[in-house]
Structure formats: structure tokens, C-alpha cells
């Protein structure tokens, strides 16, 4: 079963609860929260306070993507705020096994994200311990960017890695997911589809959500 995870990065924050309700009513399965600190990525977004506001606006699982330096310092804050999934960047965490263990000890599911130029193979010794691999299909920092084509190869490599290790992680793709890229991402083996601007910048958020959900439902 594939999962649609709208990213609130592109939502209208003056009306966040209503925007979340719209996607929830039209097929969204998770709510994706893009946390940026202006250091790991050039943009700054929001922290645990807003994750908690999102959590209180939905019954859906909240999927927190930490594009921040020193994520270990904030795991408890985000999980206490209501994060069900917490994803850290492989490029940022030196003691990744310890971080993944801590996320799970705190009661959340653990994800590891890789940037477009980071090989899937770097995950081979953490793969069996994690619940989610996030393949970034844009350079992290901003919504509305173009899907990077070789991400399809990386999704397939992640599927092969999971099969080879008999691991259980879900494969998530984040960046440039829209009605034009959805089917090739689905064919490559993606489980969780993060979509920000193609949903929240659409003229009709409800219709865009339903359309994308339909396209990814195999
Ligand atoms: C990258 C962010 C974005 C966001 C989705 O920094 O993680 O990828 O979730 O953005 P869209 O769907 O607008 O490309
Ligand atoms: Zn994200």
C-alpha cells in the first residue's frame, strides 16, 4: 500500500489546520514536516511548536524530516511534539546507529535521508535498524524544485538493498513529486510520496490531493 505524505512546507500557514484537513479528507496518509535550520540547508522553516500544531490538527501520522545540524539535540523535542517518524540526514550524523537507536527508544520510527549525490550503498550497515529511507529527489532546502532524474535509479537501488538484507524499511521520495513524475517513481518502487507544492500550491488542494493519491495507488 503506497502512502501520500503532503509536505506542509508549501501550505498557507495562516490557515494551517484547514489546509491539513483538506488533504486529510482527500487521501493523505501522513503529514510531512520539513524542519530546516539555515545551517544544514540554506533555508529556515519551523520547529517543534509547529509540529505540535500540525499534530493537533490531524489524526494522521506526522513524518518529521530533520534538515538540521546536530539533530540528536532535538529528537526528544520533536517526538514530544508528536512526531511519529523522525528522519535524520546520513550526511549530518556521525554516530548514526546511536541516533537511530535513540529515536526508537523515544518511541518514534527512525528514518535516514540521503541527498541526491549520496549513494544508497552508504546505508547498507544501518538498513536493518531503520523504518524509513528517504531518497531526496531535489537538493534540500526549498519546495517547488525540479525532480532529479537519477533518483529513480536510487529508489531501485534502495529496493534491491532492502531485498538483499531482508530489511523492512519503507522507501520515501521527497522533492518534485507531482502528477508528471508520480508514475515513474511508483514504478521504481517508492512506498511513501512526499509532495509539497504540487498539492498546497495547486488551485484546488482537494482535487490535487485526490489526483496524486489516485496516481500512486497501485
Ligand atoms: C526539500 C523539501 C521539499 C519538500 C517538497 O527541502 O523536503 O522537497 O518536502 O517540496 P516539493 O514537493 O514542492 O518539491
Ligand atoms: Zn522533506
Coordinates of C-alpha atoms and ligand atoms in Angstrom, one line a residue:
X1 CA 0.0 0.0 0.0
X2 CA 1.6 3.3 -1.1
X3 CA 1.5 6.4 1.2
X4 CA 0.9 10.0 0.3
X5 CA 2.6 12.4 2.7
X6 CA 1.8 16.1 1.8
X7 CA 4.6 18.4 3.0
X8 CA 3.2 21.5 4.8
X9 CA 6.3 23.4 3.7
X10 CA 4.2 24.8 0.9
X11 CA 1.0 25.2 2.9
X12 CA -0.7 28.5 3.8
X13 CA 0.4 28.9 7.4
X14 CA -2.3 31.5 8.2
X15 CA -4.7 28.6 7.7
X16 CA -2.7 25.5 8.5
X17 CA -5.3 23.4 10.3
X18 CA -7.8 23.9 7.5
X19 CA -5.2 23.0 4.8
X20 CA -4.2 19.9 6.7
X21 CA -7.9 18.9 7.0
X22 CA -8.3 19.3 3.2
X23 CA -5.5 16.9 2.4
X24 CA -6.7 14.5 5.2
X25 CA -10.2 14.4 3.7
X26 CA -8.8 13.7 0.2
X27 CA -6.4 10.8 0.6
X28 CA -3.4 12.0 2.5
X29 CA -1.9 9.2 4.7
X30 CA 0.8 11.1 6.6
X31 CA 1.7 14.8 7.2
X32 CA 5.3 15.6 6.3
X33 CA 7.0 18.4 8.2
X34 CA 10.2 19.9 6.7
X35 CA 12.4 21.2 9.5
X36 CA 15.3 23.4 8.3
X37 CA 17.8 25.4 10.4
X38 CA 19.6 27.6 7.9
X39 CA 22.8 25.7 8.5
X40 CA 22.4 22.1 7.1
X41 CA 20.3 23.7 4.4
X42 CA 20.2 27.4 3.4
X43 CA 16.6 27.9 4.4
X44 CA 14.9 28.2 7.9
X45 CA 11.4 26.8 8.4
X46 CA 9.8 25.8 11.8
X47 CA 10.4 23.8 15.0
X48 CA 8.6 21.5 17.5
X49 CA 5.9 24.1 18.2
X50 CA 4.6 24.0 14.7
X51 CA 4.9 20.2 14.5
X52 CA 2.7 20.1 17.6
X53 CA 0.2 22.4 16.0
X54 CA 0.1 20.1 12.9
X55 CA -0.2 17.1 15.2
X56 CA -3.2 18.6 16.9
X57 CA -4.8 19.3 13.6
X58 CA -4.9 15.8 12.3
X59 CA -5.4 12.1 13.1
X60 CA -2.7 11.2 10.5
X61 CA 0.9 10.2 11.5
X62 CA 3.3 13.1 11.5
X63 CA 6.5 12.5 9.5
X64 CA 9.3 14.8 10.6
X65 CA 12.2 15.4 8.2
X66 CA 15.1 17.0 10.1
X67 CA 17.3 19.0 7.7
X68 CA 19.3 20.4 10.6
X69 CA 22.7 20.2 12.2
X70 CA 23.1 18.2 15.4
X71 CA 19.6 16.5 15.2
X72 CA 20.4 14.5 18.3
X73 CA 19.9 17.6 20.4
X74 CA 16.3 17.9 19.2
X75 CA 15.0 14.3 19.0
X76 CA 13.1 14.5 22.3
X77 CA 11.5 17.9 21.5
X78 CA 10.2 16.7 18.2
X79 CA 8.9 13.3 19.5
X80 CA 7.3 15.0 22.5
X81 CA 5.7 17.4 20.0
X82 CA 4.1 14.4 18.3
X83 CA 6.4 13.2 15.6
X84 CA 5.6 9.6 14.6
X85 CA 8.5 9.3 12.2
X86 CA 11.8 11.2 12.7
X87 CA 14.2 11.2 9.8
X88 CA 17.8 12.5 10.1
X89 CA 20.3 13.0 7.3
X90 CA 23.1 10.5 6.8
X91 CA 25.4 13.3 5.8
X92 CA 24.9 15.1 9.1
X93 CA 25.1 12.3 11.7
X94 CA 28.4 10.8 12.7
X95 CA 27.0 8.2 15.1
X96 CA 24.1 7.1 13.0
X97 CA 23.4 3.8 14.8
X98 CA 23.3 5.6 18.2
X99 CA 20.9 8.2 16.8
X100 CA 18.6 5.7 15.2
X101 CA 18.5 3.7 18.4
X102 CA 17.7 6.8 20.4
X103 CA 14.8 7.7 18.1
X104 CA 13.3 4.3 18.6
X105 CA 13.9 4.3 22.3
X106 CA 12.0 7.6 22.4
X107 CA 9.0 5.8 20.8
X108 CA 9.2 7.0 17.2
X109 CA 10.0 5.3 13.9
X110 CA 13.5 6.0 12.6
X111 CA 14.3 7.3 9.1
X112 CA 17.6 8.1 7.4
X113 CA 17.6 10.6 4.4
X114 CA 20.2 10.8 1.7
X115 CA 20.9 13.8 -0.5
X116 CA 20.9 13.5 -4.3
X117 CA 24.7 12.9 -4.5
X118 CA 24.8 10.5 -1.6
X119 CA 25.0 6.8 -2.6
X120 CA 22.3 4.4 -1.3
X121 CA 25.1 1.9 -0.5
X122 CA 26.2 4.1 2.4
X123 CA 23.0 2.8 4.2
X124 CA 23.9 -0.9 4.0
X125 CA 25.1 -1.1 7.6
X126 CA 22.2 0.8 9.1
X127 CA 19.4 -0.6 6.8
X128 CA 18.3 -3.4 9.1
X129 CA 17.8 -1.0 12.0
X130 CA 15.6 1.7 10.3
X131 CA 12.0 2.1 9.4
X132 CA 12.4 4.5 6.5
X133 CA 14.9 5.5 3.8
X134 CA 14.2 9.0 2.4
X135 CA 15.7 9.5 -1.0
X136 CA 15.9 13.2 -1.6
X137 CA 15.0 13.9 -5.2
X138 CA 15.9 17.6 -5.0
X139 CA 18.7 19.4 -3.2
X140 CA 17.1 20.0 0.2
X141 CA 16.1 23.5 1.3
X142 CA 13.2 24.6 -0.8
X143 CA 9.9 23.4 -2.2
X144 CA 9.0 23.7 -5.9
X145 CA 12.2 22.4 -7.4
X146 CA 12.6 20.0 -10.3
X147 CA 12.8 16.3 -9.7
X148 CA 16.4 15.0 -10.2
X149 CA 16.1 12.1 -12.7
X150 CA 18.8 9.8 -11.3
X151 CA 16.6 9.5 -8.1
X152 CA 14.7 6.7 -9.9
X153 CA 17.9 4.6 -10.1
X154 CA 18.5 5.3 -6.3
X155 CA 14.9 4.2 -5.5
X156 CA 15.6 0.9 -7.4
X157 CA 18.9 0.5 -5.5
X158 CA 17.1 1.0 -2.2
X159 CA 14.6 -1.7 -3.2
X160 CA 17.5 -4.0 -4.1
X161 CA 19.3 -3.3 -0.8
X162 CA 16.1 -4.0 1.2
X163 CA 15.6 -7.3 -0.6
X164 CA 19.2 -8.3 -0.3
X165 CA 19.2 -7.7 3.5
X166 CA 15.6 -8.8 4.1
X167 CA 15.2 -5.4 5.7
X168 CA 11.8 -3.8 6.5
X169 CA 12.3 0.0 5.8
X170 CA 9.8 1.9 3.7
X171 CA 11.2 4.0 0.8
X172 CA 10.2 7.6 0.8
X173 CA 10.8 10.2 -2.0
X174 CA 10.8 13.9 -1.4
X175 CA 11.1 16.7 -3.9
X176 CA 9.5 17.4 -7.3
X177 CA 6.8 14.7 -6.8
X178 CA 3.8 15.6 -8.9
X179 CA 1.3 14.2 -11.5
X180 CA 4.1 14.1 -14.1
X181 CA 6.7 12.3 -12.0
X182 CA 4.4 10.1 -9.8
X183 CA 4.1 7.0 -12.1
X184 CA 7.8 6.6 -12.8
X185 CA 8.5 7.0 -9.1
X186 CA 5.9 4.3 -8.3
X187 CA 7.3 2.0 -11.0
X188 CA 10.8 2.4 -9.4
X189 CA 9.4 1.0 -6.1
X190 CA 8.7 4.0 -3.9
X191 CA 6.4 3.5 -0.9
X192 CA 5.9 7.0 0.5
X193 CA 5.4 10.0 -1.7
X194 CA 6.1 13.5 -0.2
X195 CA 4.5 16.3 -2.2
X196 CA 4.5 19.9 -1.2
X197 CA 4.0 22.5 -3.9
X198 CA 2.1 20.1 -6.3
X199 CA -0.6 19.9 -3.6
X200 CA -0.5 23.1 -1.5
X201 CA 0.2 25.4 -4.4
X202 CA -2.5 23.9 -6.6
X203 CA -5.6 25.9 -7.4
X204 CA -7.7 23.2 -5.8
X205 CA -5.8 21.4 -3.0
X206 CA -8.5 18.8 -2.5
X207 CA -8.5 17.8 -6.2
X208 CA -4.7 17.8 -6.4
X209 CA -4.5 15.6 -3.3
X210 CA -7.1 13.1 -4.7
X211 CA -5.5 13.1 -8.1
X212 CA -2.0 12.4 -6.8
X213 CA -3.3 9.7 -4.4
X214 CA -5.0 8.0 -7.3
X215 CA -1.8 8.1 -9.4
X216 CA 0.3 6.5 -6.7
X217 CA -2.2 3.8 -5.7
X218 CA -1.0 0.7 -7.4
Ligands
LIG1 C1 13.2 19.8 0.4 C2 11.9 19.7 1.0 C3 10.9 19.6 -0.2 C4 9.5 19.4 0.2 C5 8.7 19.0 -1.0 O1 14.0 20.7 1.1 O2 11.9 18.5 1.7 O3 11.4 18.6 -1.0 O4 9.4 18.4 1.1 O5 8.8 20.0 -1.9 P1 8.1 20.0 -3.4 O6 7.1 18.8 -3.3 O7 7.4 21.3 -3.5 O8 9.2 19.7 -4.3
LIG2 ZN1 11.1 16.7 3.4

